[in-house]
JSON list of N, CA and C in Angstrom, two decimals:
[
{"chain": "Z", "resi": 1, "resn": "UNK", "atom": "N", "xyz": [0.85, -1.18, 0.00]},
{"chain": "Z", "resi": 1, "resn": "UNK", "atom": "CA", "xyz": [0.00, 0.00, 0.00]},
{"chain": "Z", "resi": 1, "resn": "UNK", "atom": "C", "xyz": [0.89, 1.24, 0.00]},
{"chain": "Z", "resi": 2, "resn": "UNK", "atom": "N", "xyz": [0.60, 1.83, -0.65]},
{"chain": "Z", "resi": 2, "resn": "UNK", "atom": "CA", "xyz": [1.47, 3.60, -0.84]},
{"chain": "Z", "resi": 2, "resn": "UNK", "atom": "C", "xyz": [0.89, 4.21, 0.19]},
{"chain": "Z", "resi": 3, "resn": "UNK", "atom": "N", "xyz": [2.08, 4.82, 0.93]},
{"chain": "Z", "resi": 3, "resn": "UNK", "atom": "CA", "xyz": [2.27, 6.06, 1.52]},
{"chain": "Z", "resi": 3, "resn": "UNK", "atom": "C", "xyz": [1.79, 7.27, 1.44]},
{"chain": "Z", "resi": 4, "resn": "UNK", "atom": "N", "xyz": [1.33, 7.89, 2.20]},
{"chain": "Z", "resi": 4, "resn": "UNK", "atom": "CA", "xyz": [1.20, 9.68, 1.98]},
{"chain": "Z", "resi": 4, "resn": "UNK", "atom": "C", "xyz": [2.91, 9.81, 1.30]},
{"chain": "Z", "resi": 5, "resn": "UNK", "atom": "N", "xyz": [3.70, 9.45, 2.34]},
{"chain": "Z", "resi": 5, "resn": "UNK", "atom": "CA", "xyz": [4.73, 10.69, 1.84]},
{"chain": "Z", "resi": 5, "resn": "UNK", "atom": "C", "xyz": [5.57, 10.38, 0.13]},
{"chain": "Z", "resi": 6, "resn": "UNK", "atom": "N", "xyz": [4.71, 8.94, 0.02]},
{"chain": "Z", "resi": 6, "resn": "UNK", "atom": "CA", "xyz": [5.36, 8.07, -1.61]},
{"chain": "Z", "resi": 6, "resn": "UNK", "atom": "C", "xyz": [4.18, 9.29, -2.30]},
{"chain": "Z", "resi": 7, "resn": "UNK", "atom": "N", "xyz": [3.17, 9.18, -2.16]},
{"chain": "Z", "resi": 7, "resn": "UNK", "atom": "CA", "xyz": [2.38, 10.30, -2.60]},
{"chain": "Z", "resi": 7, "resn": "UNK", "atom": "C", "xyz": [2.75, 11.91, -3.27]},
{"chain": "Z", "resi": 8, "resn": "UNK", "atom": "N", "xyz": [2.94, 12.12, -1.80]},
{"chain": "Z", "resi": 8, "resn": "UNK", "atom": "CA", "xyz": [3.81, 13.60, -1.90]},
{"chain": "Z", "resi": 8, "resn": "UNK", "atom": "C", "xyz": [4.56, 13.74, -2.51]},
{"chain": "Z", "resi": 9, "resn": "UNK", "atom": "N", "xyz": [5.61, 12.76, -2.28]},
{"chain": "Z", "resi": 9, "resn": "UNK", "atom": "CA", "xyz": [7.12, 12.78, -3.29]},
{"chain": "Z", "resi": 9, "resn": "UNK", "atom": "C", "xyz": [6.65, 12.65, -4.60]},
{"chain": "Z", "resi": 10, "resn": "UNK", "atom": "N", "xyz": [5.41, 11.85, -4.89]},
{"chain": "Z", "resi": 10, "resn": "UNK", "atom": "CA", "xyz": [4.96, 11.91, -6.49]},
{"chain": "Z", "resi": 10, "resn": "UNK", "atom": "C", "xyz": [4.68, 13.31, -7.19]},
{"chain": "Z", "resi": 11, "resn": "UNK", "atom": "N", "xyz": [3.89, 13.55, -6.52]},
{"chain": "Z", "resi": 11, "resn": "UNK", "atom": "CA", "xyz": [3.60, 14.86, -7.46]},
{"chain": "Z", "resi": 11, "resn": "UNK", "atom": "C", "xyz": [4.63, 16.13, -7.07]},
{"chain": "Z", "resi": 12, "resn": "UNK", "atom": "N", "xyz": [5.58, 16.21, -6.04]},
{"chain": "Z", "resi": 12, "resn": "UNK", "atom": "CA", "xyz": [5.84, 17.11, -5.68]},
{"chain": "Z", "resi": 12, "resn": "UNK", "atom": "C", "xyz": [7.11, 17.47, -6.84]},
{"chain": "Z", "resi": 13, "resn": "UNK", "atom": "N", "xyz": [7.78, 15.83, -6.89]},
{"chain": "Z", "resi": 13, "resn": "UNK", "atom": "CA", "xyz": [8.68, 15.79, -8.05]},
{"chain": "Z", "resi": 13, "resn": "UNK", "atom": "C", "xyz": [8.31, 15.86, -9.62]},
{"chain": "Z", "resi": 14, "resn": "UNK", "atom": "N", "xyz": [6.86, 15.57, -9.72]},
{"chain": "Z", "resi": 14, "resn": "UNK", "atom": "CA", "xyz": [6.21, 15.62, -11.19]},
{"chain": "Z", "resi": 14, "resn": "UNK", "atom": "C", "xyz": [5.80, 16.87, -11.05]},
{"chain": "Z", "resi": 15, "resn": "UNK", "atom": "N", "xyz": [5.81, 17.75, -10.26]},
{"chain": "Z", "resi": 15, "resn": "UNK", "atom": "CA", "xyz": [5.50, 19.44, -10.79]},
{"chain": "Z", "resi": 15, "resn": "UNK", "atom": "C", "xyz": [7.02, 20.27, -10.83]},
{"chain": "Z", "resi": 16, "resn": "UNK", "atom": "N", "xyz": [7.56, 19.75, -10.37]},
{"chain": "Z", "resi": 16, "resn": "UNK", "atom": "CA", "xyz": [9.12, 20.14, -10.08]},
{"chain": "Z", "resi": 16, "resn": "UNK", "atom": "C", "xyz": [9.94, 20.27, -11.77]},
{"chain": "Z", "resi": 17, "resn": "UNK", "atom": "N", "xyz": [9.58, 18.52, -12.49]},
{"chain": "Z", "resi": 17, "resn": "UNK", "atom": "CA", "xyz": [10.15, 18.79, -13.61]},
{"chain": "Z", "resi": 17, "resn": "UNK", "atom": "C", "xyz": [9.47, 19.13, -14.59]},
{"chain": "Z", "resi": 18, "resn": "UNK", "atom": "N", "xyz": [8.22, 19.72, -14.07]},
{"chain": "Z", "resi": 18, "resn": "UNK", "atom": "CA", "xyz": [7.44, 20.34, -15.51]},
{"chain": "Z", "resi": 18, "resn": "UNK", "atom": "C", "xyz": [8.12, 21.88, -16.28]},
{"chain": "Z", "resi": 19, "resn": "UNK", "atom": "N", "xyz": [7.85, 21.53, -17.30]},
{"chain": "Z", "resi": 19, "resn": "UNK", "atom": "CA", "xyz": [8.63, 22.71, -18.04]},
{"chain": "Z", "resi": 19, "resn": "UNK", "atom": "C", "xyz": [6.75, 23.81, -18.61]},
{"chain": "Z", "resi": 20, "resn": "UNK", "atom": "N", "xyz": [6.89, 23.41, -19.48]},
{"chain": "Z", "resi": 20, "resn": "UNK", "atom": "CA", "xyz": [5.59, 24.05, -19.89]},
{"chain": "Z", "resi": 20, "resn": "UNK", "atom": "C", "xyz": [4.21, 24.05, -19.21]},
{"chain": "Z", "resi": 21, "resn": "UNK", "atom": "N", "xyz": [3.78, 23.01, -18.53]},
{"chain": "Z", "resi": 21, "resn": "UNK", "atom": "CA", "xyz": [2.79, 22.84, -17.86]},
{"chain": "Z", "resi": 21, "resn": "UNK", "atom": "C", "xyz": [2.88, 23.62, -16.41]},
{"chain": "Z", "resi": 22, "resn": "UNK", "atom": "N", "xyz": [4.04, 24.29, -15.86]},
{"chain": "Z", "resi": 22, "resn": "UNK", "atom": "CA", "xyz": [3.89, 25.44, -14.65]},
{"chain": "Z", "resi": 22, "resn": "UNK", "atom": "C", "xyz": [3.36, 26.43, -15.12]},
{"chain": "Z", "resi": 23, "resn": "UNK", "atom": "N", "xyz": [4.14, 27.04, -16.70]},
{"chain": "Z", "resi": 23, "resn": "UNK", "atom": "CA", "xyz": [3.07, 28.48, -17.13]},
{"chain": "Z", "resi": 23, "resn": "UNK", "atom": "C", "xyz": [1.83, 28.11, -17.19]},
{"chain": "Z", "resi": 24, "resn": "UNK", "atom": "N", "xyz": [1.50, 27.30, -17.74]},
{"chain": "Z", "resi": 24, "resn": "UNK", "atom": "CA", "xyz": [0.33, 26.51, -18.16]},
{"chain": "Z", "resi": 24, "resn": "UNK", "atom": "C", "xyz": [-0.63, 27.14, -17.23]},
{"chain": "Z", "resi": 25, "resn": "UNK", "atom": "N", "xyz": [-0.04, 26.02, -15.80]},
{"chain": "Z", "resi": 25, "resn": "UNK", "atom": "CA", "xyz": [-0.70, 26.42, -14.52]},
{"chain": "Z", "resi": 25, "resn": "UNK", "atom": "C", "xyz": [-1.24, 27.32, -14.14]},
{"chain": "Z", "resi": 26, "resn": "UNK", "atom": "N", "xyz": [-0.09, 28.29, -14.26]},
{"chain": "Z", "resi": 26, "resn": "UNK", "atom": "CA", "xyz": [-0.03, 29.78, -13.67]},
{"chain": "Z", "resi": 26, "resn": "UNK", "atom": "C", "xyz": [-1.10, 30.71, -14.34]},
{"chain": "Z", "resi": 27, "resn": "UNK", "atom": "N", "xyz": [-1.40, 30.03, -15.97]},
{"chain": "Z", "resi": 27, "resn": "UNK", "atom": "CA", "xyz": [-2.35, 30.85, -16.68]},
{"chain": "Z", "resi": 27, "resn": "UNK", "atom": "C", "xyz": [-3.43, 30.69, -16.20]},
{"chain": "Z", "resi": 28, "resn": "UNK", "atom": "N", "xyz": [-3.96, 29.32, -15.75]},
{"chain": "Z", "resi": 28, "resn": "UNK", "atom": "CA", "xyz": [-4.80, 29.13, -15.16]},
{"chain": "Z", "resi": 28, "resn": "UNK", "atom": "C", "xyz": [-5.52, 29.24, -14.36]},
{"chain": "Z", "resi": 29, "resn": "UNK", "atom": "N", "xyz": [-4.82, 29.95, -13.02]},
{"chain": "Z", "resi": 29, "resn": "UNK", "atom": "CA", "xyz": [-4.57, 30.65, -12.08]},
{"chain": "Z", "resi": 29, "resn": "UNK", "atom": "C", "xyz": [-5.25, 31.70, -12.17]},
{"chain": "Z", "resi": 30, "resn": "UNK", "atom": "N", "xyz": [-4.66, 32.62, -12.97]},
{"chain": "Z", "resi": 30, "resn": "UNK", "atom": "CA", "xyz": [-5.20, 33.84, -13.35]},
{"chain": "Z", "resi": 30, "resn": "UNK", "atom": "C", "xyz": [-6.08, 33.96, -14.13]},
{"chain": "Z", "resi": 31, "resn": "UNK", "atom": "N", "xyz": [-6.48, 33.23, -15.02]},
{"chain": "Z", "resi": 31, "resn": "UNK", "atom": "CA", "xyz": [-7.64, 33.20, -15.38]},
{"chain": "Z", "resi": 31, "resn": "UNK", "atom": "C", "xyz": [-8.92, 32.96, -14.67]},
{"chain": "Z", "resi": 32, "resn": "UNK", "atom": "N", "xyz": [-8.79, 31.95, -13.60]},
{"chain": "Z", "resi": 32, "resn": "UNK", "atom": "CA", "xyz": [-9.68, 31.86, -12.91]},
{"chain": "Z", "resi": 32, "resn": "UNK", "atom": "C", "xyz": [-10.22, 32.90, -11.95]},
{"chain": "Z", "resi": 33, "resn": "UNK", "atom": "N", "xyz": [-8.90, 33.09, -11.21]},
{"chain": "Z", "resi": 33, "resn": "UNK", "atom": "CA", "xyz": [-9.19, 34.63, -10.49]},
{"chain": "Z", "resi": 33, "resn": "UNK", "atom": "C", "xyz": [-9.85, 35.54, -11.51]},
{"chain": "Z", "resi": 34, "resn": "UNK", "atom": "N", "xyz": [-9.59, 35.86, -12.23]},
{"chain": "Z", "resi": 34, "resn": "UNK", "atom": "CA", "xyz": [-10.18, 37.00, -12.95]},
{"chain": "Z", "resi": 34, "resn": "UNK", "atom": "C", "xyz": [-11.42, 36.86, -12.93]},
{"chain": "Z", "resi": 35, "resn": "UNK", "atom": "N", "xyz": [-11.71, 35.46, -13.74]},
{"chain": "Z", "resi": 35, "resn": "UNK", "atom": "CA", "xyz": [-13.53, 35.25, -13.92]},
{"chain": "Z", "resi": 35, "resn": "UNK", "atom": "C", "xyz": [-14.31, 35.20, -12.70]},
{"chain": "Z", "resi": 36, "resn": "UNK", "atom": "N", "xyz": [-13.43, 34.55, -11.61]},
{"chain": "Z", "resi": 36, "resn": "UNK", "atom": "CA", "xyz": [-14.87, 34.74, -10.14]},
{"chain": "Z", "resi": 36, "resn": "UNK", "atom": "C", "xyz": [-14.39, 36.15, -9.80]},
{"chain": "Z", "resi": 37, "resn": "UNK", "atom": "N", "xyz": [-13.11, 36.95, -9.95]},
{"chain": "Z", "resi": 37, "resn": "UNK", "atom": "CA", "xyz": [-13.60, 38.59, -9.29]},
{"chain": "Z", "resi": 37, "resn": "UNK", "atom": "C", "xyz": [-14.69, 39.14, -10.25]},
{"chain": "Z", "resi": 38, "resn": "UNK", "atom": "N", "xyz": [-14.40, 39.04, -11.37]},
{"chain": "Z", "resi": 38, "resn": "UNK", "atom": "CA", "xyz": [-15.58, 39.74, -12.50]},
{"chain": "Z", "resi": 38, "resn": "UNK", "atom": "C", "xyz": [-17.24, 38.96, -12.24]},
{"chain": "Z", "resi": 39, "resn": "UNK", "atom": "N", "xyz": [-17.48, 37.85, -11.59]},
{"chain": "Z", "resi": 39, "resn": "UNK", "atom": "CA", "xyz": [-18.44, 37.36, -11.60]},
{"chain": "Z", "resi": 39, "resn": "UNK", "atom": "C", "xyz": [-19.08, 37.89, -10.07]},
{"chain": "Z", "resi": 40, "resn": "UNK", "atom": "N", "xyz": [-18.04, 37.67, -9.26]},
{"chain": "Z", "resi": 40, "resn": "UNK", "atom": "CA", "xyz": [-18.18, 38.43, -7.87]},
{"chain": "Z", "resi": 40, "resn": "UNK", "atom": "C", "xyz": [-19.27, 39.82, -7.66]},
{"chain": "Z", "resi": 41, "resn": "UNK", "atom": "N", "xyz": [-18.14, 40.54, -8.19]},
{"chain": "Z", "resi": 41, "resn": "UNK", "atom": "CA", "xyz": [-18.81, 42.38, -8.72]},
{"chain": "Z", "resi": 41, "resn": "UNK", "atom": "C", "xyz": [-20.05, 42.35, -9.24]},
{"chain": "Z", "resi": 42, "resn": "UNK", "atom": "N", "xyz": [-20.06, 41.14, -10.48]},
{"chain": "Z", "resi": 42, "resn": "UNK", "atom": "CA", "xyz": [-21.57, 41.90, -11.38]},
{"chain": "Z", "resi": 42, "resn": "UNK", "atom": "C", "xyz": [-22.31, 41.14, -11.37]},
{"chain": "Z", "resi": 43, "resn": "UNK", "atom": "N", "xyz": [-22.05, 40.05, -11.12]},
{"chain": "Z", "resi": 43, "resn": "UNK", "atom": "CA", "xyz": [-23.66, 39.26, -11.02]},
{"chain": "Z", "resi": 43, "resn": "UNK", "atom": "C", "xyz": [-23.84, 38.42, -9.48]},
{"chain": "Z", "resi": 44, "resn": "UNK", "atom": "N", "xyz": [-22.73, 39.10, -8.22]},
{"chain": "Z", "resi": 44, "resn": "UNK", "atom": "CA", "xyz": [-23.41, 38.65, -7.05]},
{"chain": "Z", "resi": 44, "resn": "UNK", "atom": "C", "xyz": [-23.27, 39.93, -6.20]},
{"chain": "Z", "resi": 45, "resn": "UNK", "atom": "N", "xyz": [-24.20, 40.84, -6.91]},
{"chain": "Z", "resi": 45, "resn": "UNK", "atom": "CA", "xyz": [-23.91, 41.62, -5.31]},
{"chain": "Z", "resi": 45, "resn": "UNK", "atom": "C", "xyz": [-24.36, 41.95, -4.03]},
{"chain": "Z", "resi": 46, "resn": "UNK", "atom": "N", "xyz": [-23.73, 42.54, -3.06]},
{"chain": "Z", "resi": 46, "resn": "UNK", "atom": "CA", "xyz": [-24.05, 42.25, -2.35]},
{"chain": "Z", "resi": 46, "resn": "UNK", "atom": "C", "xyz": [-25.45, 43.06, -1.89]},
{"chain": "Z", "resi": 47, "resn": "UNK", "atom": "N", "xyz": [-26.45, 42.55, -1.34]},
{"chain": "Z", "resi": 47, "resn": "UNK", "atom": "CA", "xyz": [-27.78, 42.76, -1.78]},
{"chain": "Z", "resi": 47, "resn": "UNK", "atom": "C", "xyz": [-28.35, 43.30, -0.13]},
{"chain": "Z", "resi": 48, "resn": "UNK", "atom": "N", "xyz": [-27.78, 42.38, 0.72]},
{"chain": "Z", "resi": 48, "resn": "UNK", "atom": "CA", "xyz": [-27.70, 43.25, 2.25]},
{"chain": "Z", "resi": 48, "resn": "UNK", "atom": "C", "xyz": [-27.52, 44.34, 2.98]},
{"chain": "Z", "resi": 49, "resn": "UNK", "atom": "N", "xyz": [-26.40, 44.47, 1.84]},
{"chain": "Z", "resi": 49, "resn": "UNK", "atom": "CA", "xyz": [-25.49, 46.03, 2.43]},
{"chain": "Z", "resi": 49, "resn": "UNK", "atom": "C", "xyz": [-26.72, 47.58, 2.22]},
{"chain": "Z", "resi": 50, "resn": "UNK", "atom": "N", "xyz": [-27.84, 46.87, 1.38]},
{"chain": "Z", "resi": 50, "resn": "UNK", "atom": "CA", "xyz": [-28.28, 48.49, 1.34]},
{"chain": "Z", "resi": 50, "resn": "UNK", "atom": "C", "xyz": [-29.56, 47.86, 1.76]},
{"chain": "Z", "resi": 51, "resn": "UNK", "atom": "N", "xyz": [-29.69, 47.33, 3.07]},
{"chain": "Z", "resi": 51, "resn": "UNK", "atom": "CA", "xyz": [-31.48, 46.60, 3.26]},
{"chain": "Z", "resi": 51, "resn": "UNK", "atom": "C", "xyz": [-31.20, 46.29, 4.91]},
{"chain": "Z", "resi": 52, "resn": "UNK", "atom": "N", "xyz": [-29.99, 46.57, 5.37]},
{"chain": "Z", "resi": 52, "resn": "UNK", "atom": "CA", "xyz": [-29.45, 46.50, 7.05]},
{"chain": "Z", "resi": 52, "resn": "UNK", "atom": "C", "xyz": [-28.40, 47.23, 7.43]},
{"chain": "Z", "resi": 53, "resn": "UNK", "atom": "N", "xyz": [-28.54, 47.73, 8.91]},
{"chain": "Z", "resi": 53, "resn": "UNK", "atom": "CA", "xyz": [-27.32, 48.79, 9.00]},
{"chain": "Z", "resi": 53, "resn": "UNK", "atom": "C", "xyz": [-26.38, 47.92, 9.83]},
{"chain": "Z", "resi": 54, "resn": "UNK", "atom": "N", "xyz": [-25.42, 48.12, 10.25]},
{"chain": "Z", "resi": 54, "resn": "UNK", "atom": "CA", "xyz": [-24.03, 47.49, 10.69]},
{"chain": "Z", "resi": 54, "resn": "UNK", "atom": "C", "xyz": [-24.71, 47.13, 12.13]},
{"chain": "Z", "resi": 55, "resn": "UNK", "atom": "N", "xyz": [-25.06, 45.96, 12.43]},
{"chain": "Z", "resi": 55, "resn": "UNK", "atom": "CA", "xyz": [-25.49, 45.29, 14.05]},
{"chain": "Z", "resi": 55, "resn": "UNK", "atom": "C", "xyz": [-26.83, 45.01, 14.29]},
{"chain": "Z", "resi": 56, "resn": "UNK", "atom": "N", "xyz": [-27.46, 45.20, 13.31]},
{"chain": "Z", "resi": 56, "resn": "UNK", "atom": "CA", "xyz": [-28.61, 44.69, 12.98]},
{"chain": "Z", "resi": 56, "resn": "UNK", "atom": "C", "xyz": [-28.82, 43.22, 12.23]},
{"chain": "Z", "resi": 57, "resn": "UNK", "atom": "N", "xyz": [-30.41, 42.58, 12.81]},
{"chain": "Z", "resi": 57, "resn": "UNK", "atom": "CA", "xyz": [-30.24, 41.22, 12.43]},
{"chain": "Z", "resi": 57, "resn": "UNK", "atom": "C", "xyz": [-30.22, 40.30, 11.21]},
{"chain": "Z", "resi": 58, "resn": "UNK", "atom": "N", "xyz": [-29.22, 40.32, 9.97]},
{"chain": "Z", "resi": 58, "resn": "UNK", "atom": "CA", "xyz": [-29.64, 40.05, 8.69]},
{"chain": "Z", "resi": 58, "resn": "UNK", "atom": "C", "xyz": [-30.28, 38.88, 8.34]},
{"chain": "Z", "resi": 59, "resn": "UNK", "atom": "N", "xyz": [-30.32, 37.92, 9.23]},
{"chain": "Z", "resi": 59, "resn": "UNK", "atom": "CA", "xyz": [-31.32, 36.48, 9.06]},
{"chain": "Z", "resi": 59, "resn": "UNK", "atom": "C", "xyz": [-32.67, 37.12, 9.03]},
{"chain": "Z", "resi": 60, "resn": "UNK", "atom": "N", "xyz": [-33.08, 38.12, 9.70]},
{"chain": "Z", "resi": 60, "resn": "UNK", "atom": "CA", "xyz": [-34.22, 38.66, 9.63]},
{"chain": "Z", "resi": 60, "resn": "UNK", "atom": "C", "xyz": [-34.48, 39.24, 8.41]},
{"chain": "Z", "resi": 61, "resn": "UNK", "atom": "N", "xyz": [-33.83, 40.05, 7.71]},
{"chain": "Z", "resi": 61, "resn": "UNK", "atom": "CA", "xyz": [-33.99, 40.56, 6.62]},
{"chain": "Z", "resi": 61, "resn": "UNK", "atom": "C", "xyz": [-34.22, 39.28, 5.72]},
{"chain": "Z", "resi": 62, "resn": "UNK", "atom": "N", "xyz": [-33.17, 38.25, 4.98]},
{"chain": "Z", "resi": 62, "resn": "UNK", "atom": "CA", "xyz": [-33.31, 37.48, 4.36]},
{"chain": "Z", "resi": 62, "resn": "UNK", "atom": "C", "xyz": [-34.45, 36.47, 4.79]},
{"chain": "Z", "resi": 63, "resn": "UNK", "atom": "N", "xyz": [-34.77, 36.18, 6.25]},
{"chain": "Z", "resi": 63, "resn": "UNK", "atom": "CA", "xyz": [-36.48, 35.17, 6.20]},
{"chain": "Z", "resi": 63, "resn": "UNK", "atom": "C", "xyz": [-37.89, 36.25, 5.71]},
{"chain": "Z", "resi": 64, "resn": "UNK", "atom": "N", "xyz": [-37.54, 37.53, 6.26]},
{"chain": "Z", "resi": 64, "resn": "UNK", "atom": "CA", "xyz": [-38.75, 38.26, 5.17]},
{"chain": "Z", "resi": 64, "resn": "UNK", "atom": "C", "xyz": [-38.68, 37.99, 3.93]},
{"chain": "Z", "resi": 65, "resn": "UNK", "atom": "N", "xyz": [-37.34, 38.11, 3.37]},
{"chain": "Z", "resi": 65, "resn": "UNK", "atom": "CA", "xyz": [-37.77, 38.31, 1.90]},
{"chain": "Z", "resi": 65, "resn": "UNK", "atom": "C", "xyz": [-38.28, 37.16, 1.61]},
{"chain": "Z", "resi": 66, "resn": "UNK", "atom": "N", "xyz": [-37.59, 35.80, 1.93]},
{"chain": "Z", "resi": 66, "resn": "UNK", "atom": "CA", "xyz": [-37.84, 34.51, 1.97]},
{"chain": "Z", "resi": 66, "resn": "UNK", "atom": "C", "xyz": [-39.49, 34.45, 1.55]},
{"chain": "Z", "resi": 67, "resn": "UNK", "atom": "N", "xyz": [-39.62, 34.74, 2.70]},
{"chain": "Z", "resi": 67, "resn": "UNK", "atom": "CA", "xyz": [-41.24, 34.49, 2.91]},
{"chain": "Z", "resi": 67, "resn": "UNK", "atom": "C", "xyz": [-42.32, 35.59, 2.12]},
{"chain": "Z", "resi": 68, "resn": "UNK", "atom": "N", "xyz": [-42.01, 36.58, 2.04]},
{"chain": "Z", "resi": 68, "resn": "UNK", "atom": "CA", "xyz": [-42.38, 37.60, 0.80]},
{"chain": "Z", "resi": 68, "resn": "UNK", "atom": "C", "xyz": [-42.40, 36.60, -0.87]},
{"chain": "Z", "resi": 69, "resn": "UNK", "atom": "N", "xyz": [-41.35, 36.36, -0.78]},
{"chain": "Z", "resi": 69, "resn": "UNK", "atom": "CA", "xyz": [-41.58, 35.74, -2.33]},
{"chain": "Z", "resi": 69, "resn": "UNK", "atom": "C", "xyz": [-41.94, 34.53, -1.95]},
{"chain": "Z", "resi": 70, "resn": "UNK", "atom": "N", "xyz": [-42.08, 33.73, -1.04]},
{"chain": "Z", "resi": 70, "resn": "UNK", "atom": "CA", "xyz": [-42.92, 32.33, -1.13]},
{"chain": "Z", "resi": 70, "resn": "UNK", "atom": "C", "xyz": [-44.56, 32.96, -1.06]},
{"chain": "Z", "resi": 71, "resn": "UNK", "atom": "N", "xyz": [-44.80, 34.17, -0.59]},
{"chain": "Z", "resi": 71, "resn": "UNK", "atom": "CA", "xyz": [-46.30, 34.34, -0.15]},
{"chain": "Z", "resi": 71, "resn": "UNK", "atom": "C", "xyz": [-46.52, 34.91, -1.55]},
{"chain": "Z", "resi": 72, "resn": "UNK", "atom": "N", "xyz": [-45.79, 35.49, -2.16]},
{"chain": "Z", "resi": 72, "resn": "UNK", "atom": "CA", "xyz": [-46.13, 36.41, -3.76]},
{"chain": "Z", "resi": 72, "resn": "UNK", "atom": "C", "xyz": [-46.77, 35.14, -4.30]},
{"chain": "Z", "resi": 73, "resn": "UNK", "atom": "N", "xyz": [-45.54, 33.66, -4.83]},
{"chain": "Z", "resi": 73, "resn": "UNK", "atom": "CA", "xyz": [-45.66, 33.19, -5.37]},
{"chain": "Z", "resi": 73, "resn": "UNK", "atom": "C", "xyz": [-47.01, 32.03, -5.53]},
{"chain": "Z", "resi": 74, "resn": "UNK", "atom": "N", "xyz": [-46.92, 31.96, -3.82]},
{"chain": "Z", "resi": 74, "resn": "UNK", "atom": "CA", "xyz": [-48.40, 30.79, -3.61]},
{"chain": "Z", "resi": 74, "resn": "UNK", "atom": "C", "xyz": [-49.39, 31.55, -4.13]},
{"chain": "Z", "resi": 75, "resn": "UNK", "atom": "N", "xyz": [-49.59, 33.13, -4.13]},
{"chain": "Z", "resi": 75, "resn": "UNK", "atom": "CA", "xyz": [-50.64, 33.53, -4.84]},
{"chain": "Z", "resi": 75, "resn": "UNK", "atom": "C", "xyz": [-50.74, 33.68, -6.35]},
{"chain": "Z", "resi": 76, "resn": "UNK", "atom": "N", "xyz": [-49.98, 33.64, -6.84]},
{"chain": "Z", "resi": 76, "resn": "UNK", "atom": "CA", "xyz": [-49.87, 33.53, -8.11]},
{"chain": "Z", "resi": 76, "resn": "UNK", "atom": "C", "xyz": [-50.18, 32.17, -8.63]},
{"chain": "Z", "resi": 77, "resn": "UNK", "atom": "N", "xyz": [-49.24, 31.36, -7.99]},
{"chain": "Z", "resi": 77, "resn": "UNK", "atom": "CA", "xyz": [-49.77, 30.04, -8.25]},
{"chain": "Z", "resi": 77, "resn": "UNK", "atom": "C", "xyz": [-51.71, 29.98, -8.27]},
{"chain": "Z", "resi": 78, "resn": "UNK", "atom": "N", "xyz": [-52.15, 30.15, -7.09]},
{"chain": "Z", "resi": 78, "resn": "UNK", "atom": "CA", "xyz": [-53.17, 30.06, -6.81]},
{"chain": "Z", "resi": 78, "resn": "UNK", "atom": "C", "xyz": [-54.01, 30.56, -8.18]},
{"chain": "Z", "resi": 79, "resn": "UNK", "atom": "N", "xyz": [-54.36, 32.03, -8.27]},
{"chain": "Z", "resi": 79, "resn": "UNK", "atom": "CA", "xyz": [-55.08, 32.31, -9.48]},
{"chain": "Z", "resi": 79, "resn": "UNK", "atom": "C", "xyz": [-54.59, 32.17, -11.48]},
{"chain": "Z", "resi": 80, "resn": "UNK", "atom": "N", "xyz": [-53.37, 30.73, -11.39]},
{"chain": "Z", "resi": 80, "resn": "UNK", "atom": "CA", "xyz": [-53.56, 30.72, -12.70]},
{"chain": "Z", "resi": 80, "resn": "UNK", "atom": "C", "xyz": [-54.44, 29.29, -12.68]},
{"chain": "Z", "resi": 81, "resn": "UNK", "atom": "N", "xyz": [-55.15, 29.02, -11.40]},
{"chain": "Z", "resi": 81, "resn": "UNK", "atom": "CA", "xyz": [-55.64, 27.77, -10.91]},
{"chain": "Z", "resi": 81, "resn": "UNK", "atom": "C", "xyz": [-57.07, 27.90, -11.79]}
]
């Protein structure tokens, strides 16, 4: 049975002699960062910050809304009945 540290030594030495596949990596890296900061900013924001002030209870805020759009929706549901 293999070892953690037969493990370790595996890849630690198979990234060691990579030649092209570290930039590779590295592009990868940064590419990724880029797409979740850009995804971060514009399509999650933060939606709290302007609906609670600093020490106030935000579970409260988010079970209203919760329950706001479950009560919208049961009525809607209801009259395409």
């Amino acid at each position: 049975m293999l070892s953690v540290k037969s493990i370790i030594d595996f890849y630690r030495d198979g990234f060691r002699s990579m030649t092209v596949g570290r930039s590779l990596w590295l592009l990868i890296i940064i590419k990724v960062a880029i797409i979740f900061g850009v995804l971060k900013v514009f399509f999650f924001p933060d939606i709290l910050s302007g609906k609670t002030s600093p020490g106030h209870d935000e579970g409260a805020v988010v079970r209203n809304e919760i329950m706001a759009r479950g009560h919208s929706t049961a009525a809607t549901d209801a009259s395409h009945r």
